[in-house]
Tab-separated table of C-alpha atoms in Angstrom:
chain	number	residue	atom	x	y	z
A	1	MET	CA	85.502	-21.213	245.929
A	2	SER	CA	87.394	-18.089	245.119
A	3	ASP	CA	86.705	-14.590	243.996
A	4	GLY	CA	89.998	-12.836	244.132
A	5	GLY	CA	88.710	-9.353	243.383
A	6	GLY	CA	87.433	-6.936	245.959
A	7	GLU	CA	87.148	-3.233	246.340
A	8	ASN	CA	89.716	-1.186	244.492
A	9	GLY	CA	91.616	1.283	246.596
A	10	GLY	CA	94.030	1.346	249.474
A	11	ASN	CA	97.769	1.531	249.362
A	12	GLY	CA	99.954	-1.394	248.516
A	13	GLY	CA	103.435	-0.191	249.177
A	14	GLY	CA	106.917	-1.621	249.510
A	15	HIS	CA	106.959	-4.367	252.101
A	16	GLU	CA	110.475	-3.677	253.240
A	17	HIS	CA	109.255	-0.634	255.214
A	18	GLY	CA	106.224	-2.268	256.821
A	19	GLN	CA	104.985	-1.812	260.356
A	20	GLU	CA	104.857	-4.886	262.582
A	21	TYR	CA	102.647	-5.694	265.560
A	22	GLY	CA	102.450	-8.553	268.056
A	23	ARG	CA	104.861	-10.662	270.084
A	24	GLU	CA	107.935	-11.866	268.245
A	25	HIS	CA	108.719	-15.598	268.490
A	26	GLY	CA	112.046	-15.577	266.713
A	27	PRO	CA	112.767	-13.516	263.586
A	28	GLY	CA	109.524	-12.672	261.803
A	29	TYR	CA	107.401	-15.164	263.726
A	30	GLY	CA	103.938	-14.382	265.007
A	31	SER	CA	103.876	-10.759	263.855
A	32	VAL	CA	101.641	-8.654	261.667
A	33	ARG	CA	103.383	-6.719	258.952
A	34	GLU	CA	101.537	-4.056	257.001
A	35	ASP	CA	102.959	-2.389	253.929
A	36	ALA	CA	103.573	1.302	254.097
A	37	GLY	CA	102.071	3.627	251.534
A	38	GLY	CA	102.478	2.999	247.842
A	39	THR	CA	100.601	2.273	244.670
A	40	GLY	CA	100.274	-1.496	244.801
A	41	ARG	CA	102.397	-2.030	241.723
A	42	ALA	CA	105.175	-4.439	240.996
A	43	PRO	CA	108.390	-3.353	242.717
A	44	ALA	CA	110.172	-3.312	239.379
A	45	GLY	CA	107.590	-0.979	237.852
A	46	SER	CA	107.568	2.778	238.006
A	47	GLY	CA	103.847	3.236	238.539
A	48	SER	CA	100.655	3.254	236.540
A	49	GLY	CA	100.105	5.701	233.753
A	50	SER	CA	100.954	5.875	230.097
A	51	GLY	CA	104.359	5.795	228.592
A	52	SER	CA	106.233	4.117	231.450
A	53	GLY	CA	107.873	0.702	231.479
A	54	SER	CA	110.839	-0.781	229.721
A	55	GLY	CA	109.403	-0.805	226.209
A	56	SER	CA	109.622	-3.638	223.642
A	57	GLY	CA	105.935	-4.481	223.885
A	58	PHE	CA	103.274	-5.075	226.525
A	59	VAL	CA	100.835	-7.724	227.711
A	60	LEU	CA	97.129	-7.619	228.528
A	61	ALA	CA	95.875	-8.853	231.928
A	62	ILE	CA	92.211	-9.720	232.577
A	63	ASP	CA	90.722	-10.578	235.992
A	64	ILE	CA	87.100	-11.721	235.792
A	65	GLY	CA	85.632	-11.303	239.275
A	66	GLY	CA	82.205	-12.001	240.687
A	67	THR	CA	81.042	-8.384	240.489
A	68	LYS	CA	83.585	-6.594	238.313
A	69	THR	CA	86.176	-7.358	235.675
A	70	ASP	CA	89.522	-5.567	235.871
A	71	LEU	CA	91.813	-5.168	232.881
A	72	ALA	CA	95.253	-3.646	232.437
A	73	THR	CA	98.007	-3.414	229.885
A	74	VAL	CA	101.359	-4.122	231.517
A	75	ALA	CA	104.969	-3.450	230.504
A	76	PRO	CA	107.598	-6.228	230.689
A	77	ASP	CA	108.917	-4.797	233.981
A	78	GLY	CA	105.475	-5.086	235.612
A	79	THR	CA	104.432	-1.449	235.252
A	80	LEU	CA	100.690	-0.963	234.729
A	81	LEU	CA	100.198	1.152	231.614
A	82	HIS	CA	96.455	1.515	231.112
A	83	ARG	CA	93.527	0.343	233.255
A	84	ALA	CA	89.837	-0.408	232.729
A	85	THR	CA	87.041	-1.868	234.852
A	86	THR	CA	83.683	-3.188	233.697
A	87	ALA	CA	80.739	-4.773	235.474
A	88	THR	CA	80.934	-8.559	235.214
A	89	ARG	CA	77.158	-9.102	235.112
A	90	ALA	CA	77.590	-12.807	235.804
A	91	SER	CA	73.869	-13.436	235.356
A	92	ASP	CA	74.392	-12.941	231.593
A	93	GLY	CA	76.297	-16.243	231.561
A	94	ALA	CA	79.972	-17.112	231.523
A	95	ALA	CA	80.411	-17.025	227.739
A	96	HIS	CA	78.940	-13.511	227.472
A	97	VAL	CA	81.035	-12.353	230.427
A	98	VAL	CA	84.276	-13.522	228.820
A	99	ARG	CA	83.437	-12.194	225.366
A	100	ARG	CA	82.599	-8.807	226.863
A	101	ALA	CA	85.902	-8.802	228.739
A	102	VAL	CA	87.785	-9.760	225.580
A	103	LEU	CA	86.124	-6.957	223.620
A	104	ARG	CA	87.120	-4.390	226.231
A	105	GLY	CA	90.591	-5.931	226.349
A	106	ARG	CA	91.015	-5.527	222.611
A	107	GLU	CA	90.057	-1.868	222.917
A	108	LEU	CA	92.511	-1.334	225.771
A	109	ALA	CA	95.289	-3.090	223.880
A	110	ALA	CA	94.604	-0.977	220.788
A	111	GLU	CA	94.757	2.214	222.863
A	112	THR	CA	98.080	1.172	224.386
A	113	GLU	CA	99.531	0.086	221.063
A	114	GLU	CA	98.575	3.359	219.418
A	115	GLU	CA	100.126	5.425	222.200
A	116	LEU	CA	103.338	3.468	222.729
A	117	ARG	CA	103.865	2.181	219.189
A	118	GLU	CA	104.681	-1.148	220.806
A	119	PRO	CA	103.007	-4.519	220.069
A	120	LEU	CA	100.846	-6.769	222.208
A	121	LEU	CA	102.950	-9.752	223.339
A	122	ALA	CA	100.480	-12.016	225.169
A	123	VAL	CA	97.185	-12.164	227.059
A	124	GLY	CA	96.620	-13.521	230.580
A	125	ALA	CA	93.095	-14.138	231.908
A	126	VAL	CA	92.065	-15.405	235.333
A	127	CYS	CA	88.717	-16.145	236.922
A	128	VAL	CA	87.043	-17.987	239.764
A	129	GLY	CA	87.077	-21.791	239.746
A	130	ILE	CA	89.275	-24.549	238.394
A	131	VAL	CA	90.088	-23.879	234.747
A	132	ARG	CA	89.888	-26.888	232.442
A	133	ASP	CA	90.224	-26.940	228.666
A	134	GLU	CA	86.476	-27.187	228.105
A	135	ARG	CA	84.918	-25.990	231.368
A	136	LEU	CA	85.212	-24.313	234.728
A	137	MET	CA	84.734	-26.311	237.915
A	138	LEU	CA	83.830	-25.090	241.412
A	139	ALA	CA	82.558	-21.815	239.932
A	140	PRO	CA	78.909	-21.539	241.031
A	141	ASN	CA	79.078	-17.739	240.960
A	142	LEU	CA	79.648	-17.780	237.188
A	143	PRO	CA	76.579	-19.429	235.595
A	144	GLY	CA	77.401	-21.430	232.491
A	145	GLY	CA	80.997	-21.958	233.528
A	146	GLU	CA	80.562	-25.723	233.297
A	147	THR	CA	80.577	-25.385	229.487
A	148	LEU	CA	83.041	-22.491	229.144
A	149	ALA	CA	86.335	-23.105	227.340
A	150	LEU	CA	88.096	-20.044	228.753
A	151	ALA	CA	91.391	-20.279	226.876
A	152	ALA	CA	89.712	-21.061	223.549
A	153	THR	CA	87.253	-18.179	223.977
A	154	VAL	CA	90.038	-15.706	224.720
A	155	ARG	CA	92.140	-17.013	221.810
A	156	GLU	CA	89.157	-16.627	219.488
A	157	GLY	CA	88.793	-12.995	220.539
A	158	PHE	CA	92.438	-12.291	219.701
A	159	ALA	CA	92.623	-14.505	216.610
A	160	GLY	CA	93.804	-11.632	214.417
A	161	ALA	CA	96.591	-10.512	216.746
A	162	ARG	CA	100.105	-11.761	216.067
A	163	ALA	CA	102.841	-12.217	218.645
A	164	GLY	CA	105.064	-9.153	218.760
A	165	GLY	CA	102.982	-7.582	215.992
A	166	ARG	CA	104.871	-9.584	213.367
A	167	ARG	CA	102.841	-9.947	210.200
A	168	GLY	CA	102.467	-13.624	209.414
A	169	GLY	CA	103.816	-14.574	212.838
A	170	PRO	CA	102.230	-16.964	215.349
A	171	PRO	CA	99.064	-15.963	217.250
A	172	VAL	CA	99.425	-13.974	220.454
A	173	PRO	CA	99.961	-16.474	223.308
A	174	VAL	CA	97.114	-16.840	225.807
A	175	ALA	CA	97.557	-18.050	229.405
A	176	VAL	CA	94.654	-18.686	231.784
A	177	GLY	CA	94.323	-19.732	235.415
A	178	ASN	CA	92.512	-19.506	238.719
A	179	ASP	CA	92.284	-16.010	240.189
A	180	VAL	CA	93.560	-16.754	243.702
A	181	LYS	CA	96.409	-18.962	242.485
A	182	ALA	CA	97.363	-16.157	240.104
A	183	ALA	CA	97.251	-13.725	243.027
A	184	ALA	CA	99.656	-15.949	244.956
A	185	LEU	CA	101.875	-16.061	241.873
A	186	ALA	CA	102.039	-12.247	241.814
A	187	GLU	CA	102.853	-12.106	245.524
A	188	ALA	CA	105.530	-14.796	245.077
A	189	ARG	CA	107.058	-12.959	242.119
A	190	TRP	CA	106.786	-9.349	243.225
A	191	GLY	CA	105.257	-9.116	246.678
A	192	GLY	CA	104.904	-10.446	250.190
A	193	LEU	CA	105.687	-14.089	249.378
A	194	ALA	CA	108.864	-13.374	247.421
A	195	GLY	CA	111.658	-15.506	248.882
A	196	ALA	CA	109.356	-17.485	251.188
A	197	ARG	CA	110.203	-21.185	251.543
A	198	CYS	CA	106.564	-21.912	252.289
A	199	GLY	CA	103.839	-19.286	252.154
A	200	ILE	CA	100.072	-19.027	252.210
A	201	PHE	CA	98.103	-16.419	250.281
A	202	LEU	CA	94.735	-15.949	251.988
A	203	ASN	CA	92.067	-14.260	249.871
A	204	LEU	CA	89.272	-12.581	251.802
A	205	GLY	CA	86.888	-11.246	249.192
A	206	THR	CA	83.371	-11.937	248.025
A	207	GLY	CA	84.358	-15.592	248.380
A	208	LEU	CA	87.058	-17.333	250.389
A	209	ALA	CA	90.109	-19.253	249.196
A	210	ALA	CA	93.796	-19.733	249.834
A	211	SER	CA	96.828	-20.637	247.761
A	212	VAL	CA	100.040	-22.328	248.856
A	213	VAL	CA	103.481	-21.325	247.563
A	214	LEU	CA	106.417	-23.704	248.054
A	215	ASP	CA	109.867	-22.380	247.129
A	216	GLY	CA	108.297	-19.984	244.638
A	217	ARG	CA	105.960	-22.573	243.126
A	218	VAL	CA	102.184	-22.296	243.358
A	219	LEU	CA	100.689	-25.608	244.470
A	220	ASP	CA	97.883	-26.801	242.187
A	221	GLY	CA	97.087	-30.103	243.893
A	222	ALA	CA	96.022	-33.285	242.122
A	223	HIS	CA	92.958	-31.663	240.526
A	224	GLY	CA	93.846	-27.973	240.625
A	225	ALA	CA	91.750	-27.512	243.785
A	226	ALA	CA	94.513	-26.961	246.361
A	227	GLY	CA	93.543	-24.115	248.673
A	228	GLU	CA	89.768	-24.221	248.124
A	229	ILE	CA	89.291	-23.749	251.857
A	230	GLY	CA	85.760	-22.413	251.451
A	231	TYR	CA	84.695	-26.070	251.327
A	232	GLN	CA	86.257	-26.868	254.714
A	233	LEU	CA	83.815	-28.115	257.343
A	234	LEU	CA	82.833	-25.987	260.326
A	235	ASP	CA	81.889	-28.813	262.690
A	236	ARG	CA	80.620	-32.398	262.738
A	237	ASN	CA	77.140	-31.242	261.668
A	238	ASP	CA	78.638	-30.774	258.197
A	239	ILE	CA	79.514	-34.474	258.021
A	240	PRO	CA	76.838	-36.688	256.384
A	241	ALA	CA	75.251	-39.381	258.495
A	242	PRO	CA	76.661	-42.904	257.990
A	243	GLY	CA	75.458	-44.157	254.632
A	244	GLY	CA	74.195	-40.720	253.650
A	245	GLY	CA	77.188	-39.536	251.681
A	246	THR	CA	77.782	-39.728	247.948
A	247	SER	CA	80.179	-42.080	246.212
A	248	GLY	CA	83.768	-40.986	245.776
A	249	PRO	CA	84.883	-38.814	242.873
A	250	GLY	CA	86.957	-41.436	241.098
A	251	THR	CA	90.457	-40.882	239.797
A	252	GLY	CA	90.162	-38.920	236.550
A	253	ALA	CA	91.451	-35.341	236.370
A	254	ASP	CA	87.954	-34.025	235.629
A	255	ALA	CA	86.117	-36.369	238.000
A	256	SER	CA	84.254	-34.430	240.672
A	257	THR	CA	81.358	-34.681	243.069
A	258	THR	CA	81.088	-30.951	243.778
A	259	PRO	CA	79.736	-30.397	247.284
A	260	GLU	CA	76.375	-28.679	247.475
A	261	ARG	CA	77.689	-26.390	250.199
A	262	ALA	CA	80.866	-24.529	251.059
A	263	PRO	CA	80.483	-24.405	254.858
A	264	LEU	CA	83.412	-22.152	255.739
A	265	GLU	CA	82.755	-19.713	252.904
A	266	GLU	CA	79.092	-19.525	253.902
A	267	PHE	CA	80.197	-18.381	257.358
A	268	VAL	CA	83.296	-16.219	256.872
A	269	SER	CA	83.382	-14.681	253.361
A	270	GLY	CA	82.435	-11.119	252.472
A	271	ARG	CA	79.187	-12.277	250.957
A	272	ALA	CA	78.320	-14.319	254.049
A	273	LEU	CA	79.055	-11.456	256.443
A	274	ALA	CA	76.952	-9.060	254.368
A	275	GLU	CA	73.997	-11.476	254.277
A	276	ARG	CA	74.146	-12.352	257.979
A	277	GLY	CA	74.738	-8.751	259.008
A	278	SER	CA	71.837	-7.558	256.878
A	279	ARG	CA	69.499	-9.926	258.695
A	280	LEU	CA	70.588	-8.542	262.058
A	281	LEU	CA	70.283	-4.941	260.882
A	282	GLY	CA	66.897	-5.521	259.279
A	283	ARG	CA	68.063	-3.867	256.080
A	284	ARG	CA	70.404	-4.581	253.212
A	285	ALA	CA	74.028	-3.788	254.047
A	286	ASP	CA	77.365	-4.482	252.394
A	287	THR	CA	80.364	-5.898	254.238
A	288	ALA	CA	81.918	-2.502	254.935
A	289	GLN	CA	78.672	-1.303	256.532
A	290	VAL	CA	78.507	-4.451	258.657
A	291	PHE	CA	82.029	-3.838	260.005
A	292	GLU	CA	81.202	-0.182	260.667
A	293	ALA	CA	77.997	-1.070	262.527
A	294	ALA	CA	79.837	-3.727	264.534
A	295	VAL	CA	81.628	-0.969	266.451
A	296	LEU	CA	78.368	0.254	268.011
A	297	LYS	CA	76.029	-2.754	267.869
A	298	PRO	CA	77.066	-5.613	270.188
A	299	GLU	CA	75.201	-8.274	268.235
A	300	LEU	CA	77.044	-7.326	265.057
A	301	GLY	CA	80.295	-7.142	266.985
A	302	ARG	CA	79.770	-10.731	268.133
A	303	LEU	CA	78.987	-11.817	264.562
A	304	VAL	CA	82.184	-10.249	263.208
A	305	ASP	CA	84.329	-11.543	266.076
A	306	GLU	CA	82.992	-15.072	265.640
A	307	ALA	CA	83.708	-14.962	261.903
A	308	VAL	CA	87.237	-13.626	262.426
A	309	ASP	CA	87.966	-16.224	265.102
A	310	THR	CA	86.660	-19.000	262.840
A	311	LEU	CA	88.869	-17.760	260.013
A	312	ALA	CA	91.832	-17.614	262.398
A	313	MET	CA	91.189	-21.171	263.592
A	314	HIS	CA	91.143	-22.568	260.065
A	315	THR	CA	94.223	-20.550	259.106
A	316	ALA	CA	96.000	-21.877	262.192
A	317	ASN	CA	95.134	-25.428	261.161
A	318	LEU	CA	96.581	-24.731	257.704
A	319	ALA	CA	99.714	-23.314	259.300
A	320	VAL	CA	100.121	-26.364	261.546
A	321	ALA	CA	99.834	-28.649	258.509
A	322	LEU	CA	102.104	-26.655	256.184
A	323	ASP	CA	104.594	-24.867	258.489
A	324	PRO	CA	104.693	-21.619	256.445
A	325	ASP	CA	107.037	-18.759	257.211
A	326	ARG	CA	104.498	-16.177	255.978
A	327	VAL	CA	100.743	-15.760	255.613
A	328	VAL	CA	99.882	-12.956	253.196
A	329	VAL	CA	96.310	-11.654	253.221
A	330	GLY	CA	94.542	-9.921	250.332
A	331	GLY	CA	91.026	-9.156	249.125
A	332	GLY	CA	88.249	-6.670	249.768
A	333	LEU	CA	87.869	-7.520	253.469
A	334	LEU	CA	91.265	-5.907	254.063
A	335	ARG	CA	89.359	-2.649	254.339
A	336	ALA	CA	88.677	-3.960	257.853
A	337	ARG	CA	92.253	-5.213	258.276
A	338	HIS	CA	92.742	-3.582	261.686
A	339	ARG	CA	90.020	-5.836	263.055
A	340	ILE	CA	91.208	-8.940	261.189
A	341	LEU	CA	95.006	-9.042	260.968
A	342	PRO	CA	95.971	-8.490	264.625
A	343	ARG	CA	93.546	-11.195	265.769
A	344	LEU	CA	94.771	-13.537	263.045
A	345	ALA	CA	98.367	-13.045	264.191
A	346	GLU	CA	97.397	-13.435	267.844
A	347	VAL	CA	95.718	-16.803	267.217
A	348	LEU	CA	98.549	-18.104	265.053
A	349	ASN	CA	101.126	-16.928	267.566
A	350	SER	CA	99.449	-18.788	270.426
A	351	THR	CA	98.526	-22.037	268.643
A	352	VAL	CA	101.068	-22.776	265.883
A	353	PRO	CA	104.405	-24.358	266.895
A	354	PHE	CA	106.361	-22.021	264.612
A	355	PRO	CA	104.062	-19.016	264.073
A	356	PRO	CA	104.285	-17.466	260.596
A	357	GLN	CA	104.509	-13.758	259.998
A	358	VAL	CA	101.149	-12.281	258.940
A	359	ARG	CA	101.360	-9.661	256.208
A	360	ARG	CA	98.985	-7.513	254.275
A	361	ALA	CA	99.460	-8.367	250.599
A	362	HIS	CA	101.702	-6.134	248.516
A	363	PHE	CA	98.764	-5.994	246.089
A	364	PRO	CA	95.970	-5.910	248.688
A	365	TYR	CA	93.019	-5.559	246.317
A	366	GLU	CA	94.380	-6.357	242.860
A	367	ALA	CA	96.681	-9.345	243.233
A	368	PRO	CA	94.695	-11.484	240.722
A	369	LEU	CA	95.104	-8.794	238.051
A	370	HIS	CA	98.857	-8.671	238.647
A	371	GLY	CA	98.876	-12.480	238.592
A	372	ALA	CA	97.203	-12.456	235.186
A	373	ALA	CA	99.986	-10.130	234.053
A	374	VAL	CA	102.643	-12.557	235.319
A	375	LEU	CA	100.964	-15.415	233.415
A	376	ALA	CA	100.979	-13.318	230.254
A	377	LEU	CA	104.572	-12.169	230.718
A	378	ASP	CA	105.693	-15.754	231.226
A	379	ALA	CA	103.753	-16.845	228.150
A	380	ALA	CA	105.460	-14.109	226.161
A	381	GLY	CA	108.878	-15.088	227.491
A	382	ALA	CA	109.356	-11.585	228.916
A	383	ASP	CA	111.805	-10.938	231.724
A	384	ALA	CA	109.073	-9.877	234.239
A	385	GLY	CA	111.672	-8.442	236.584
A	386	ARG	CA	113.584	-11.618	237.476
A	387	ASP	CA	116.692	-13.483	236.305
A	388	ARG	CA	116.612	-16.591	234.127
A	389	SER	CA	117.688	-18.982	236.886
A	390	ALA	CA	114.689	-17.936	239.007
A	391	ARG	CA	112.376	-18.244	236.025
A	392	ASP	CA	113.586	-21.764	235.357
A	393	ARG	CA	112.701	-22.756	238.917
A	394	PHE	CA	109.249	-21.199	238.889
A	395	THR	CA	105.993	-22.806	237.842
A	396	GLY	CA	102.697	-21.077	238.499
A	397	PRO	CA	99.053	-21.989	237.905
A	398	GLU	CA	98.273	-24.451	235.163
A	399	ARG	CA	98.137	-22.847	231.723
A	400	ARG	CA	95.969	-24.137	228.945
């Protein structure tokens, strides 16, 4: 399961001036690289704020997270123009959540269009789960997702908008996808995975997920579920007794026997750490408070260390299987990066035959939003800061 959002804030920065820690094992191996200060924007952009960008139109990016929904209008060079954030209120149901996001998106697009006198070119929307034409799968944190047609709902909300603002022209293109795969797409296009032969984007947010990038291409897998590491098993107690399992999922693209549990996510994710830490503290605490208390309370320190070591073990297993040159980490838990990233690099360096470099994401907290922008820019046929030969080689998350 994935929830690519997380707390806003922190500095993204240009990765070429990053600080590295840990033993080197050949060029770039086994180290931690953290971006220096910056705004977390696309390298080609000139920063957020109105009036910047290369002109000739803009796209709308929507990231529907578990707790909040982020929106931005984005210039063709990747510059963020205008921003908005709304509460997701997932308990209202997936259809209401998306319609509310679309309504706010229309307002944001109208504001940008009025200021720049430039047209809306396309819309990109991402959310948790596997996006199918008529439903979301593996999205338990978004009630009603099993009957949500995300692309159709977004298209309906922008039915009156025409591509490039041309009267009588075709409807504005809409591209949708999974939030963490979109985040990996943004990092592959503009950030820490750019130029990587094989890279892993590790999202540590409310939920837990990863995404694999091979030569600039985001790996979907046979059913769009590649990287759903939250469902990985912790130990043999997570294996059903002989004869106690369910029948296999079949072969169809929509066939699924969704597991009742996500063992790794229930142990390592931000939500899991907050719940387990709250029980030890005897009061409700968020993840940041748990990490803060772990400095002084040994029992919380052991809880955090065990979770980080478990995450490192599973990441090491991924690295052994995939042989990546980089692991890029994003999501809200990066607020505790100084406790997470050095240990992650240490474990990978000592257990993986060819240890990958560990990097903080270029977009540490907002990679899914930037990924939604890339989907929209690609749908619009915009340059998005790369040459045509690279664009022809690149395929990101599935678009419907």
